[in-house]
CSV table of C-alpha atoms in Angstrom, one decimal:
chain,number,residue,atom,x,y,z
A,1,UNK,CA,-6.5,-29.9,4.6
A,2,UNK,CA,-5.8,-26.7,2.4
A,3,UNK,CA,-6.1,-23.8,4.9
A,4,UNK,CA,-7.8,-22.1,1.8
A,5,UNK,CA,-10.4,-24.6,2.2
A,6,UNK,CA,-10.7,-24.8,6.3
A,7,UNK,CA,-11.4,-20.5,6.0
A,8,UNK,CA,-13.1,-20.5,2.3
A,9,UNK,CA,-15.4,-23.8,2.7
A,10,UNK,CA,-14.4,-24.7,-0.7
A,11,UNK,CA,-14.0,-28.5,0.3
A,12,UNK,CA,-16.5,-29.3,-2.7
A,13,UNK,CA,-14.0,-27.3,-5.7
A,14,UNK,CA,-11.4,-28.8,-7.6
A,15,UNK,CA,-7.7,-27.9,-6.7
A,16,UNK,CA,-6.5,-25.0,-9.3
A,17,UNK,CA,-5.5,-26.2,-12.6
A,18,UNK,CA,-7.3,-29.1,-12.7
A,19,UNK,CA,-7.2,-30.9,-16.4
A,20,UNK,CA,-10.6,-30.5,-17.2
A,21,UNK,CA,-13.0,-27.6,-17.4
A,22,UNK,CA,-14.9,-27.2,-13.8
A,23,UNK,CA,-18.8,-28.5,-13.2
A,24,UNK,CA,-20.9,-25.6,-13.1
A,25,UNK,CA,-24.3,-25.0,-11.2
A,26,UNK,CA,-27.0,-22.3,-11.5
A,27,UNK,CA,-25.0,-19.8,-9.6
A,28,UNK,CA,-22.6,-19.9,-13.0
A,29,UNK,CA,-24.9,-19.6,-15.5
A,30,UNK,CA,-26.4,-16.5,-13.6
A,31,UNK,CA,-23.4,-14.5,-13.2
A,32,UNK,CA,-22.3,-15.0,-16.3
A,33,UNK,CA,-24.7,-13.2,-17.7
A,34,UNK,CA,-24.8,-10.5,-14.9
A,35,UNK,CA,-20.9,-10.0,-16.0
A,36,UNK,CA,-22.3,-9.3,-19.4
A,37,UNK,CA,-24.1,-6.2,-17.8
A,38,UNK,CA,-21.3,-5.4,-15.4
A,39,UNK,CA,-18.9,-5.5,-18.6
A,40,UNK,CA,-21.4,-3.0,-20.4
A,41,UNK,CA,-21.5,-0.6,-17.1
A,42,UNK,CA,-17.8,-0.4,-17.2
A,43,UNK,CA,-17.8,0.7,-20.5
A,44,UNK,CA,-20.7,3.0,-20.2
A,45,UNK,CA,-19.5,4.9,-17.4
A,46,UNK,CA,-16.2,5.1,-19.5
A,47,UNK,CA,-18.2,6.7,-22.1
A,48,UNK,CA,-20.6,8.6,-20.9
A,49,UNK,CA,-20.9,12.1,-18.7
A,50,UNK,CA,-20.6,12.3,-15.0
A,51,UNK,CA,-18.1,9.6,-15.2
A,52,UNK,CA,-16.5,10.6,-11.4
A,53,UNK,CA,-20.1,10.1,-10.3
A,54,UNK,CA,-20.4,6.7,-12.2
A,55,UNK,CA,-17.4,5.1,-11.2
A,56,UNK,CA,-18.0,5.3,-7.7
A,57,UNK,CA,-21.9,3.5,-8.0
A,58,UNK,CA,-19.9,1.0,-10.3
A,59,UNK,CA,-17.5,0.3,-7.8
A,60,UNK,CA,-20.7,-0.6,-5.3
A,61,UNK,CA,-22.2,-2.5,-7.7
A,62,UNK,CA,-18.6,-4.8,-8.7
A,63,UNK,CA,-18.2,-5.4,-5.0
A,64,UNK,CA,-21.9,-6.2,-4.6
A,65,UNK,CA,-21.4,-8.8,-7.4
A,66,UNK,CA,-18.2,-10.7,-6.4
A,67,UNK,CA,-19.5,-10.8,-2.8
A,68,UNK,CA,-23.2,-12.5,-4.1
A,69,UNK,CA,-21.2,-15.0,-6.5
A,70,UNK,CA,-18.8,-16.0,-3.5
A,71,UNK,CA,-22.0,-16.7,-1.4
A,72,UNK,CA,-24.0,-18.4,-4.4
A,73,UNK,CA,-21.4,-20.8,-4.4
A,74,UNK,CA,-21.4,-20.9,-0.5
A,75,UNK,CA,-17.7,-19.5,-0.5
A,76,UNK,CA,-17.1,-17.2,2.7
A,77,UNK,CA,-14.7,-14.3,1.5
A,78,UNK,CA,-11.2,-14.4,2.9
A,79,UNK,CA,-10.3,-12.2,6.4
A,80,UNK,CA,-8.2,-10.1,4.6
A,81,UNK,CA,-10.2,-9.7,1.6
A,82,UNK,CA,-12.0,-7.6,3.9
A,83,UNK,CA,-9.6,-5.2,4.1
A,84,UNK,CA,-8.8,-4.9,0.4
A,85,UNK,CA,-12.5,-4.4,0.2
A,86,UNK,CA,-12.1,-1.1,2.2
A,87,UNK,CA,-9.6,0.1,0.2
A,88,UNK,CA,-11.5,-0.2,-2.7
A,89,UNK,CA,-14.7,1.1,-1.8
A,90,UNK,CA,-11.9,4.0,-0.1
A,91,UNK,CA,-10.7,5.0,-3.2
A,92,UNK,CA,-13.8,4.5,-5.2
A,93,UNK,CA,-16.8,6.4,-3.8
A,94,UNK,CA,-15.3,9.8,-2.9
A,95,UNK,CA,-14.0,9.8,-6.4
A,96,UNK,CA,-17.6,10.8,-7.2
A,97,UNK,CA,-16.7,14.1,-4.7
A,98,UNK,CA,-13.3,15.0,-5.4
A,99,UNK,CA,-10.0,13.8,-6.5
A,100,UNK,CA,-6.4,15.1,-6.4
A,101,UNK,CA,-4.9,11.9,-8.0
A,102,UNK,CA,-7.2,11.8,-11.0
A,103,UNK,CA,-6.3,8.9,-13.6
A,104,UNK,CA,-3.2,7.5,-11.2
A,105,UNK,CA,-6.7,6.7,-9.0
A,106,UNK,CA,-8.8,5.3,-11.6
A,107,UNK,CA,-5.9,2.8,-12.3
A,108,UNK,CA,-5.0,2.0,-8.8
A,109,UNK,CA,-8.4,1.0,-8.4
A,110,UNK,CA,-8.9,-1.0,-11.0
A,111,UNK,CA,-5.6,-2.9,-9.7
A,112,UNK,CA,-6.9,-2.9,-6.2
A,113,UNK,CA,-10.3,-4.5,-7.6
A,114,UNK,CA,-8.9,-7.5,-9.7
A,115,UNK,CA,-6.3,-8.0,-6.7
A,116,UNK,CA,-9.3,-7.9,-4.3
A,117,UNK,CA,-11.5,-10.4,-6.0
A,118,UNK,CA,-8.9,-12.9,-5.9
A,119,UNK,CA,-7.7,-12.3,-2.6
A,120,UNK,CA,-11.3,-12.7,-1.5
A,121,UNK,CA,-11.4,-16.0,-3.5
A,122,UNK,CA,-8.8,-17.5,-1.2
A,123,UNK,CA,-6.5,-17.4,-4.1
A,124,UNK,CA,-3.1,-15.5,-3.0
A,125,UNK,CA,0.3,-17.0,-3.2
A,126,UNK,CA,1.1,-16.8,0.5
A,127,UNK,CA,-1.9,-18.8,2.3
A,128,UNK,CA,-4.6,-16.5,0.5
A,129,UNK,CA,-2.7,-13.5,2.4
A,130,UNK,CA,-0.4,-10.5,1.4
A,131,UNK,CA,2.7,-11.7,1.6
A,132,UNK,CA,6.4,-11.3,-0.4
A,133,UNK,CA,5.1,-12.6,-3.9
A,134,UNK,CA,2.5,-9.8,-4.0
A,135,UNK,CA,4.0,-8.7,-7.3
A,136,UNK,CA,3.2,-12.4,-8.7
A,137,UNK,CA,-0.6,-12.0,-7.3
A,138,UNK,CA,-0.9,-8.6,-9.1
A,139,UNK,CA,0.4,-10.4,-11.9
A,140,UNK,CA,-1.7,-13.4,-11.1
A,141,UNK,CA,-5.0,-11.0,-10.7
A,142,UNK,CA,-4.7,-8.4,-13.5
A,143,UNK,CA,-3.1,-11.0,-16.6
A,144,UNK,CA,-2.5,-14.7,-16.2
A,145,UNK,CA,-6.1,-15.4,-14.4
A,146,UNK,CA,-8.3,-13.1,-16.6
A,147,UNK,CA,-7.0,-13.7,-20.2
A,148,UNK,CA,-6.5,-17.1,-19.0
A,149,UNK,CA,-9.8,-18.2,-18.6
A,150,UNK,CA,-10.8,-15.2,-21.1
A,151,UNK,CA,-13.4,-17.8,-23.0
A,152,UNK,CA,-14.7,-19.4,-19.8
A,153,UNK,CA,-18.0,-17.1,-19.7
A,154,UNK,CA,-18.9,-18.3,-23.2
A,155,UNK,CA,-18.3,-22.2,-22.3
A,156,UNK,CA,-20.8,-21.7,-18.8
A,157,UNK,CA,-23.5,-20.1,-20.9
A,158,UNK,CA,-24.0,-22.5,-23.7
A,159,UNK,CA,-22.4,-26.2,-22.6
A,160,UNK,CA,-22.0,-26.4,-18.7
A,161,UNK,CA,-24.2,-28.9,-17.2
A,162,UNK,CA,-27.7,-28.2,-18.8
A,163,UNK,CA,-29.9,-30.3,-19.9
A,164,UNK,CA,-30.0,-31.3,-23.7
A,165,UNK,CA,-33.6,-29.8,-24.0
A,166,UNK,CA,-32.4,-26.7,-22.3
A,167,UNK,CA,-29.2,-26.5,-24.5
A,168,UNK,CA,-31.2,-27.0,-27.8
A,169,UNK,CA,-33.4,-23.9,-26.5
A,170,UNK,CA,-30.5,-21.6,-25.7
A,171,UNK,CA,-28.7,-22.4,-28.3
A,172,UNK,CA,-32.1,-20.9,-30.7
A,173,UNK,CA,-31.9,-18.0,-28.0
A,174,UNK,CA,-28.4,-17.5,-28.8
A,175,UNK,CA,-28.7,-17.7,-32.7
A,176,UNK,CA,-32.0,-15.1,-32.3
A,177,UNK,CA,-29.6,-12.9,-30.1
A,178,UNK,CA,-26.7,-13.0,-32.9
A,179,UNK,CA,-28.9,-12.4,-35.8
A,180,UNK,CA,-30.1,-9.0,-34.1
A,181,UNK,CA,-26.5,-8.4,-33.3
A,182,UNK,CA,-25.6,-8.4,-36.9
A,183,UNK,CA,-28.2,-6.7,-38.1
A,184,UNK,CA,-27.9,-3.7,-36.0
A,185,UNK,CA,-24.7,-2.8,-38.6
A,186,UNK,CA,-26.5,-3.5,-41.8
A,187,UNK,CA,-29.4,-1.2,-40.8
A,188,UNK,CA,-27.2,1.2,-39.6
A,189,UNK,CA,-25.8,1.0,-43.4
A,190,UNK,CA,-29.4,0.7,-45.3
A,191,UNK,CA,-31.9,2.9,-44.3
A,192,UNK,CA,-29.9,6.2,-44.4
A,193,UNK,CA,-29.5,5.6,-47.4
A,194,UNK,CA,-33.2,4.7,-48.0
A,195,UNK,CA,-34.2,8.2,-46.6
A,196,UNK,CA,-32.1,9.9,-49.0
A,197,UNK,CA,-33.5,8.0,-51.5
A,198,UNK,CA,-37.3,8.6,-51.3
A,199,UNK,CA,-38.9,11.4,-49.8
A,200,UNK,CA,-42.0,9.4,-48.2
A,201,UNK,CA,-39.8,6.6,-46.6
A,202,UNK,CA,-37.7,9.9,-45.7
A,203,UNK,CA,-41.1,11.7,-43.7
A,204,UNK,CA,-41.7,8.0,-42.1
A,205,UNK,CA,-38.4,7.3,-41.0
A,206,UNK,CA,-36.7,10.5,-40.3
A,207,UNK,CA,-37.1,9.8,-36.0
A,208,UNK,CA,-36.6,6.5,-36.2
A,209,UNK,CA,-33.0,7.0,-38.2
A,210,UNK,CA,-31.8,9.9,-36.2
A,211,UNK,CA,-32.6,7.8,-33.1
A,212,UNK,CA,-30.7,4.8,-34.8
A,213,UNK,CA,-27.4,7.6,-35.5
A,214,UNK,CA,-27.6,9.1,-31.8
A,215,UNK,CA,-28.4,6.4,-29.6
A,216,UNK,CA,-28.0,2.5,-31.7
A,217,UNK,CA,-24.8,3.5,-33.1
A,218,UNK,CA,-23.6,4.2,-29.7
A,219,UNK,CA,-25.2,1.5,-27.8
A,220,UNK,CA,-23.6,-1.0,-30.6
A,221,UNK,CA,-19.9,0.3,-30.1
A,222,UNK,CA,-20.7,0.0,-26.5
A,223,UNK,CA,-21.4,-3.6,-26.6
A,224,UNK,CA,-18.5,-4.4,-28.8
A,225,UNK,CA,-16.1,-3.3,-26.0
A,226,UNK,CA,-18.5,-4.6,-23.4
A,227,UNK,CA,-18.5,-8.3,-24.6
A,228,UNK,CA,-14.6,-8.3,-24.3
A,229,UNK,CA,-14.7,-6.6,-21.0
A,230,UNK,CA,-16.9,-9.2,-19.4
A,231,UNK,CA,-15.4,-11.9,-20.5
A,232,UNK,CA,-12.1,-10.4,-19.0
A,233,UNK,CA,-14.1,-9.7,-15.7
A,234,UNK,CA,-16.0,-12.9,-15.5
A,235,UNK,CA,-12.8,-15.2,-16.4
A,236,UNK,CA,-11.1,-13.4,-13.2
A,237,UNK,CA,-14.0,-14.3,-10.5
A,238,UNK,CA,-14.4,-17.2,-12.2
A,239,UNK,CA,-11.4,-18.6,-12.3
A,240,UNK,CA,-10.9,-17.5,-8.5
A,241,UNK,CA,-13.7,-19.6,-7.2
A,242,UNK,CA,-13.1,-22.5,-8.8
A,243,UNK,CA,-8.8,-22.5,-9.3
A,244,UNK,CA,-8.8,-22.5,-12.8
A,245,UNK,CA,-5.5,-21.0,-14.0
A,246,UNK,CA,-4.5,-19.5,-10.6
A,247,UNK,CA,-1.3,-22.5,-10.0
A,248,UNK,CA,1.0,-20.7,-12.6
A,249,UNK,CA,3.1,-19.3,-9.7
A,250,UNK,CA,3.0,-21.7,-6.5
A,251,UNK,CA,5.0,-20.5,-3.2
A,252,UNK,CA,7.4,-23.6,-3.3
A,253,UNK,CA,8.5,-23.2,-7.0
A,254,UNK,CA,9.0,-19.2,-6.2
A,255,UNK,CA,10.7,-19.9,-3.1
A,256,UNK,CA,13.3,-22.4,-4.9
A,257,UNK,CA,13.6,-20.1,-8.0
A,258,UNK,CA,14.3,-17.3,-5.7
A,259,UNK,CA,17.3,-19.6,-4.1
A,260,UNK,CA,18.5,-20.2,-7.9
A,261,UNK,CA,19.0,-16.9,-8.6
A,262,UNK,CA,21.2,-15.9,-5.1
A,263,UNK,CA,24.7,-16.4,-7.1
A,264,UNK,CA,26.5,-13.3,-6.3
A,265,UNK,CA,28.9,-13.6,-4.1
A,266,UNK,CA,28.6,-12.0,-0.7
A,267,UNK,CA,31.9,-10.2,-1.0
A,268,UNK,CA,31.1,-8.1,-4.3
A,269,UNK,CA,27.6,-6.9,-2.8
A,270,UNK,CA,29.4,-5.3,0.3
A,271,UNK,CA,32.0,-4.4,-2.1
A,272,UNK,CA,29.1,-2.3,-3.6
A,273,UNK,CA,27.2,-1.2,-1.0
A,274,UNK,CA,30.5,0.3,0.7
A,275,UNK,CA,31.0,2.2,-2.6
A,276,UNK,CA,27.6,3.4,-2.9
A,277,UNK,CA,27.6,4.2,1.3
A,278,UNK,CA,30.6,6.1,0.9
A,279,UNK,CA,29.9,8.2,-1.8
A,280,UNK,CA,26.3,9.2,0.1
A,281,UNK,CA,28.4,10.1,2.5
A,282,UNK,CA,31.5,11.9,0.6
A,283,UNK,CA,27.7,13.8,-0.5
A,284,UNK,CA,26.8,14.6,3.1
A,285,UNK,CA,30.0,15.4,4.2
A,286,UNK,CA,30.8,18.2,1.7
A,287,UNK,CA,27.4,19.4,1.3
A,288,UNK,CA,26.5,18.7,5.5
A,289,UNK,CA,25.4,23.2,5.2
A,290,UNK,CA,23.6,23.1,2.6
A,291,UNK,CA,21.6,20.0,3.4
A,292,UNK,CA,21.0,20.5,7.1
A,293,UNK,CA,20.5,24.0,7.4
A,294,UNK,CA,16.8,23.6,6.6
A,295,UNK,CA,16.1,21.8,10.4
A,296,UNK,CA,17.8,25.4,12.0
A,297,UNK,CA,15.0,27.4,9.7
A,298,UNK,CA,17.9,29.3,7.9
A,299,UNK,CA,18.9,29.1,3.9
A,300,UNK,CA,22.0,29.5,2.4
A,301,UNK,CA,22.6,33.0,1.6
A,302,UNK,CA,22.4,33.0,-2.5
A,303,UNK,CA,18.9,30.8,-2.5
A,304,UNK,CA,15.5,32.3,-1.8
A,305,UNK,CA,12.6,30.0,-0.3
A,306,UNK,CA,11.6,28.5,-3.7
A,307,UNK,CA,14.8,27.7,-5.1
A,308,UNK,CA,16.3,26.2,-1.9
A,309,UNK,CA,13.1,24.0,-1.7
A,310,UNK,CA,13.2,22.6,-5.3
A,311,UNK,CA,16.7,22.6,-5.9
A,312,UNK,CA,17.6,18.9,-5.1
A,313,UNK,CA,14.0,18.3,-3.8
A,314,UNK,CA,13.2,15.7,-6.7
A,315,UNK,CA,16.5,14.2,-7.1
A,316,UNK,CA,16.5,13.2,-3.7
A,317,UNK,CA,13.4,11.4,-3.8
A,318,UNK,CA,14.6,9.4,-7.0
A,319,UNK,CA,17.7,8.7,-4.6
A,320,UNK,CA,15.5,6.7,-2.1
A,321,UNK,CA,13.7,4.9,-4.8
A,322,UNK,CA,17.0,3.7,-6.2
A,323,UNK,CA,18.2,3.0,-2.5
A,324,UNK,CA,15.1,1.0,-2.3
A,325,UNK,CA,16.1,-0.9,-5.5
A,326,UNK,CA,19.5,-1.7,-4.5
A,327,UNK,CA,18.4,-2.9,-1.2
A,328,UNK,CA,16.0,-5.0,-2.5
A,329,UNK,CA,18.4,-6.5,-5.3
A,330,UNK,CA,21.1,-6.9,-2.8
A,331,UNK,CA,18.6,-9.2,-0.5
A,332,UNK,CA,17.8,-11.1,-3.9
A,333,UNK,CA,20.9,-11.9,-5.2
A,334,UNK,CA,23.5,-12.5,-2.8
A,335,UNK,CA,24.2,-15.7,-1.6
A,336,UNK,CA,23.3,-15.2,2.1
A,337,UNK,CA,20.7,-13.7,3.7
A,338,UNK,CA,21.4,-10.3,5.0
A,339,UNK,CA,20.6,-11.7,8.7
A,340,UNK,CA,22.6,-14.6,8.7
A,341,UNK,CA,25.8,-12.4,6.9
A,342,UNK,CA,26.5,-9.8,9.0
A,343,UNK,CA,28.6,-7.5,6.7
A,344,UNK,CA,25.9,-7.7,4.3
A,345,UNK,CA,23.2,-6.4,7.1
A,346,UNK,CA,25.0,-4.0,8.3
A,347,UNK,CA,26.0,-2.3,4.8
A,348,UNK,CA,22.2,-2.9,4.3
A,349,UNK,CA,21.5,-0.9,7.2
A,350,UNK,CA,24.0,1.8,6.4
A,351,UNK,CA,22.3,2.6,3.1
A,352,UNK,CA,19.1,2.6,5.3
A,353,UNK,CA,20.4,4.9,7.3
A,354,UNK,CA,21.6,7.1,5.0
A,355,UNK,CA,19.1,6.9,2.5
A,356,UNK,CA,16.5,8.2,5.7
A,357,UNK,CA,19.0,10.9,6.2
A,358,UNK,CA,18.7,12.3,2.6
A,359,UNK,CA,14.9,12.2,3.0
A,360,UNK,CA,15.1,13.3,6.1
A,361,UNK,CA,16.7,16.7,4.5
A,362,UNK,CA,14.7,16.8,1.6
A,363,UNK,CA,11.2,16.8,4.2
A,364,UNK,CA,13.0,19.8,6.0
A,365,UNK,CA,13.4,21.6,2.9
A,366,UNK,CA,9.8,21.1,1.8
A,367,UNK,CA,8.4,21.8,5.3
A,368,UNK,CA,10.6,25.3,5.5
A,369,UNK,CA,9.1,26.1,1.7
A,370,UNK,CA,5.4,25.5,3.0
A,371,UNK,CA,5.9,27.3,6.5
A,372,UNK,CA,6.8,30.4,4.1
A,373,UNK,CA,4.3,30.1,1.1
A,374,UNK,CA,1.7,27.6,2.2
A,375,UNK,CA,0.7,24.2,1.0
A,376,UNK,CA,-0.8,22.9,-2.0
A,377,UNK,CA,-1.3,19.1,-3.2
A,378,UNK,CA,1.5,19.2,-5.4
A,379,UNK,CA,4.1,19.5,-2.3
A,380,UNK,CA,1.6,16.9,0.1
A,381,UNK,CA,1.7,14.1,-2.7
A,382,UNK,CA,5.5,13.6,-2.6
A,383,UNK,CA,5.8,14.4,1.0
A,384,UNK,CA,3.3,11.6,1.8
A,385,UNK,CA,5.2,9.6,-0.8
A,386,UNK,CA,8.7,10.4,0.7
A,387,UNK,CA,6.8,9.6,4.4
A,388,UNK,CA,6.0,5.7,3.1
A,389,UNK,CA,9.8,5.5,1.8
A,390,UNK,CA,10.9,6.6,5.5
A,391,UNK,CA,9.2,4.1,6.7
A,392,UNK,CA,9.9,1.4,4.2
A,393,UNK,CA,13.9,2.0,5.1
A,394,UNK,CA,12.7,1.7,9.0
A,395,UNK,CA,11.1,-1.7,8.5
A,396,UNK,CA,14.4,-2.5,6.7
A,397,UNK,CA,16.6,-1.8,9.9
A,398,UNK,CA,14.0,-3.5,12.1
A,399,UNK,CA,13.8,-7.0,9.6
A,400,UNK,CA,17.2,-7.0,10.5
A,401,UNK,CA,17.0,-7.7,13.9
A,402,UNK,CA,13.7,-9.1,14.2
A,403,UNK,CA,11.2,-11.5,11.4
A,404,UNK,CA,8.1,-9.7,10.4
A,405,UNK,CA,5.9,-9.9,7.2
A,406,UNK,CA,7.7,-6.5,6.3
A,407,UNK,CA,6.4,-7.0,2.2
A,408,UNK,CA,3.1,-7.0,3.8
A,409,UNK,CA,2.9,-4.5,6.1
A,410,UNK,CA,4.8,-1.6,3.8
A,411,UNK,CA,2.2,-2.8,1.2
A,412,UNK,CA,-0.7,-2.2,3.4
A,413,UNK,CA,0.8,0.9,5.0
A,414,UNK,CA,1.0,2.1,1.3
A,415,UNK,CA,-2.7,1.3,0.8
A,416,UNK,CA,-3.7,3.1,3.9
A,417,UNK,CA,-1.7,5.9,2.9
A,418,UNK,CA,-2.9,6.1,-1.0
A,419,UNK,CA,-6.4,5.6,0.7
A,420,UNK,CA,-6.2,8.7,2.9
A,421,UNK,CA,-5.4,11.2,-0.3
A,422,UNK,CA,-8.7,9.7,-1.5
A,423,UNK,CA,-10.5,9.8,1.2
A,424,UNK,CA,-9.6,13.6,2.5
A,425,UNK,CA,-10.7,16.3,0.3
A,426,UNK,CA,-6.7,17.7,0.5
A,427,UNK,CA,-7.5,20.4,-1.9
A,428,UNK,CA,-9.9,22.0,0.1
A,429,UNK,CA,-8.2,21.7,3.3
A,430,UNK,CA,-4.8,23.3,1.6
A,431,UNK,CA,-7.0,26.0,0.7
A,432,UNK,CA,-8.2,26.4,4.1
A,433,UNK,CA,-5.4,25.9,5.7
A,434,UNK,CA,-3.8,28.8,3.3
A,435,UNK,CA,-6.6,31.7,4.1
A,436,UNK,CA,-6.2,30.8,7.9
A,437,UNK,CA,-2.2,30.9,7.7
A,438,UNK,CA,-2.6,33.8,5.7
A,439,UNK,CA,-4.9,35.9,7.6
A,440,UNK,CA,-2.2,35.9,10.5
A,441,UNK,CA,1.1,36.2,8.6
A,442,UNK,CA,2.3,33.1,8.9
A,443,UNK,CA,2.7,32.8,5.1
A,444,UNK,CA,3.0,35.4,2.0
């Protein structure tokens, strides 16, 4: 049996992609019309005041809503759904408090959302777990499954297993709610133009148009984007319960696609890696002063604090993201694995080693600029950043010697990290941190 379906209890739910559209019970016909209000409160809080305050009870109320479909279909979420959940709710609710990541948070959580809800379907590539194709489930979660089943929402709420009696009677509830719908423009259109026209009508239906201007024009735009929103929302859970759409990447076609595309040969990736390693090191070599003088505390003699600091600072964080790159292309596309070739790992670990060198430097510059002049969250964010590199390059070494999920881990490590500049109030605690430092000359 499925392992999805030993954890999820999903014995009774077709496999994913089946032919023909999925039978549908009560549970269905509910939430699709609570995603109609959950796609309106996502709008709304888009377009209204306090939105810090109102993403974070609209993050509650999403997770409260995914979790009660699950259950109305007697689906237990998957163990590490649970996890994802936390990081949600982590970066959500003290957004409603403070924030030093602003809109980079808003859209990592509404990543983290759409990857939760399928992970807690039971509906990731790798066993319903985190694993090497997490790029694929992202994919999977915030495009294929969503726009796939984009129409879904509409096909439960007027044709899924309901009687005919019941059908006849939504489908007059339907054409009622659609007549009001259209209306709504044509009004908007008419009676200003009837007020202008004659002063009585004017006197009568002065509130009643400047209500219609301030609050129906508003509420009408809203639902137009709402609608849209829902159905985007809905097809998502929906499809994750019941595997519609979600078999467009499947581990074994992945895992022979990634074997298709290892033709380079093993000699011309150490060929480059040895170029690339030698040239960091030609770098180290000639600049070896300059670079390590930071760990003694002392700075070259023509550089103050700032420009010592900053000069390099950036460039050497781009240098372990495109280490990162290469390494991660040279494990992709050479023929053999870097554990069974041992040139190959051993260039591999080179450039980690010298790639954690190079960050290693730039950290000592950062830290000698903030022992001078004190911190502020534009020098934590890359530090932290440059922190999850380091130790992306040390599970590199490590996967050398020894298997480990290392996709998984570094992405949950990242997670943890991202949730921790939510969670902390940074900016308060730099400031803090700066008055204290300050008051004893420790800083200028």
């Amino acid at each position: 049996m499925d392992e999805r379906n030993q954890e999820g209890g999903r014995n009774c739910l077709p496999a994913a992609n089946t032919p023909h559209f999925p039978e549908c019970g009560p549970a269905d016909r509910m939430f699709a019309v609570v995603y109609l209000l959950v796609g309106y409160g996502f709008i709304h809080i888009c377009s209204s005041w306090n939105f810090e305050r109102n993403l974070a009870v609209f993050t509650i109320c999403y997770a409260v809503v995914v979790l009660a479909y699950l259950w109305g279909k007697k689906i237990r979420p998957a163990r590490e759904s649970w996890f994802w959940l936390a990081v949600m709710l982590a970066m959500g609710l003290p957004y409603a408090f403070w924030s030093v990541l602003y809109v980079l948070q808003v859209w990592t959580l509404i990543a983290v959302a759409a990857y939760w809800t399928l992970s807690a379907s039971g509906r990731l590539i790798g066993s319903g777990r985190t694993s090497d194709w997490v790029l694929f489930d992202g994919c999977n979660a915030m495009i294929v499954v969503p726009f796939s089943n984009f129409g879904c929402q509409v096909r439960v709420l007027w044709s899924c297993t309901m009687q005919e009696g019941d059908q006849k009677k939504m489908g007059k509830a339907g054409a009622i709610l659609l007549g009001i719908v259209i209306v709504l423009p044509a009004l908007l259109i008419i009676l200003p133009l009837l007020v202008r026209a004659d002063a009585g009508f004017q006197h009568l239906m002065s509130g009643l148009t400047e209500y219609m201007t301030d609050h129906l024009l508003v509420t009408f735009l809203r639902i137009c984007f709402a609608v849209p929103t829902g159905f985007y929302l809905f097809g998502l859970v929906f499809g994750g319960i019941h595997g519609e759409n979600t078999g467009h990447f499947r581990e074994e076609t992945l895992a022979e696609k990634r074997k298709s595309v290892r033709k380079v040969p093993d000699t011309a990736v150490c060929t480059a890696l040895v170029i690339i390693c030698l040239v960091y090191c030609l770098f180290i070599g000639l600049q070896g002063n300059y670079l390590f003088s930071a760990f003694a505390g002392v700075i070259p003699e023509t550089f103050t604090y700032a420009e010592y600091a900053r000069r390099g600072f950036f460039e050497l964080c781009q240098i372990g993201a495109w280490n990162l790159l290469f390494v991660a292309c040279a494990g992709t596309f050479s023929r053999s694995d870097g554990r069974e070739h041992k040139g190959l790992g051993f260039l591999t670990g080179c450039l980690s080693v010298l790639t954690f060198l190079l960050l290693a430097t730039a950290v000592s510059k950062m830290g000698m600029y903030i022992s001078v002049y004190g911190l502020t969250v534009l020098r934590i964010l890359p530090l932290v950043f440059m922190l999850w590199m380091g130790l992306v390059f040390v599970c590199i070494l490590v996967h050398q010697k020894k298997e480990f999920p290392m996709v998984r881990f570094c992405v949950m490590a990242g997670a943890v990290m991202f949730c921790l500049l939510c969670i902390l109030p940074v900016e308060h605690w730099t400031e803090l941190y700066n008055v204290w430092a300050r008051a004893r000359g420790l800083i200028v």
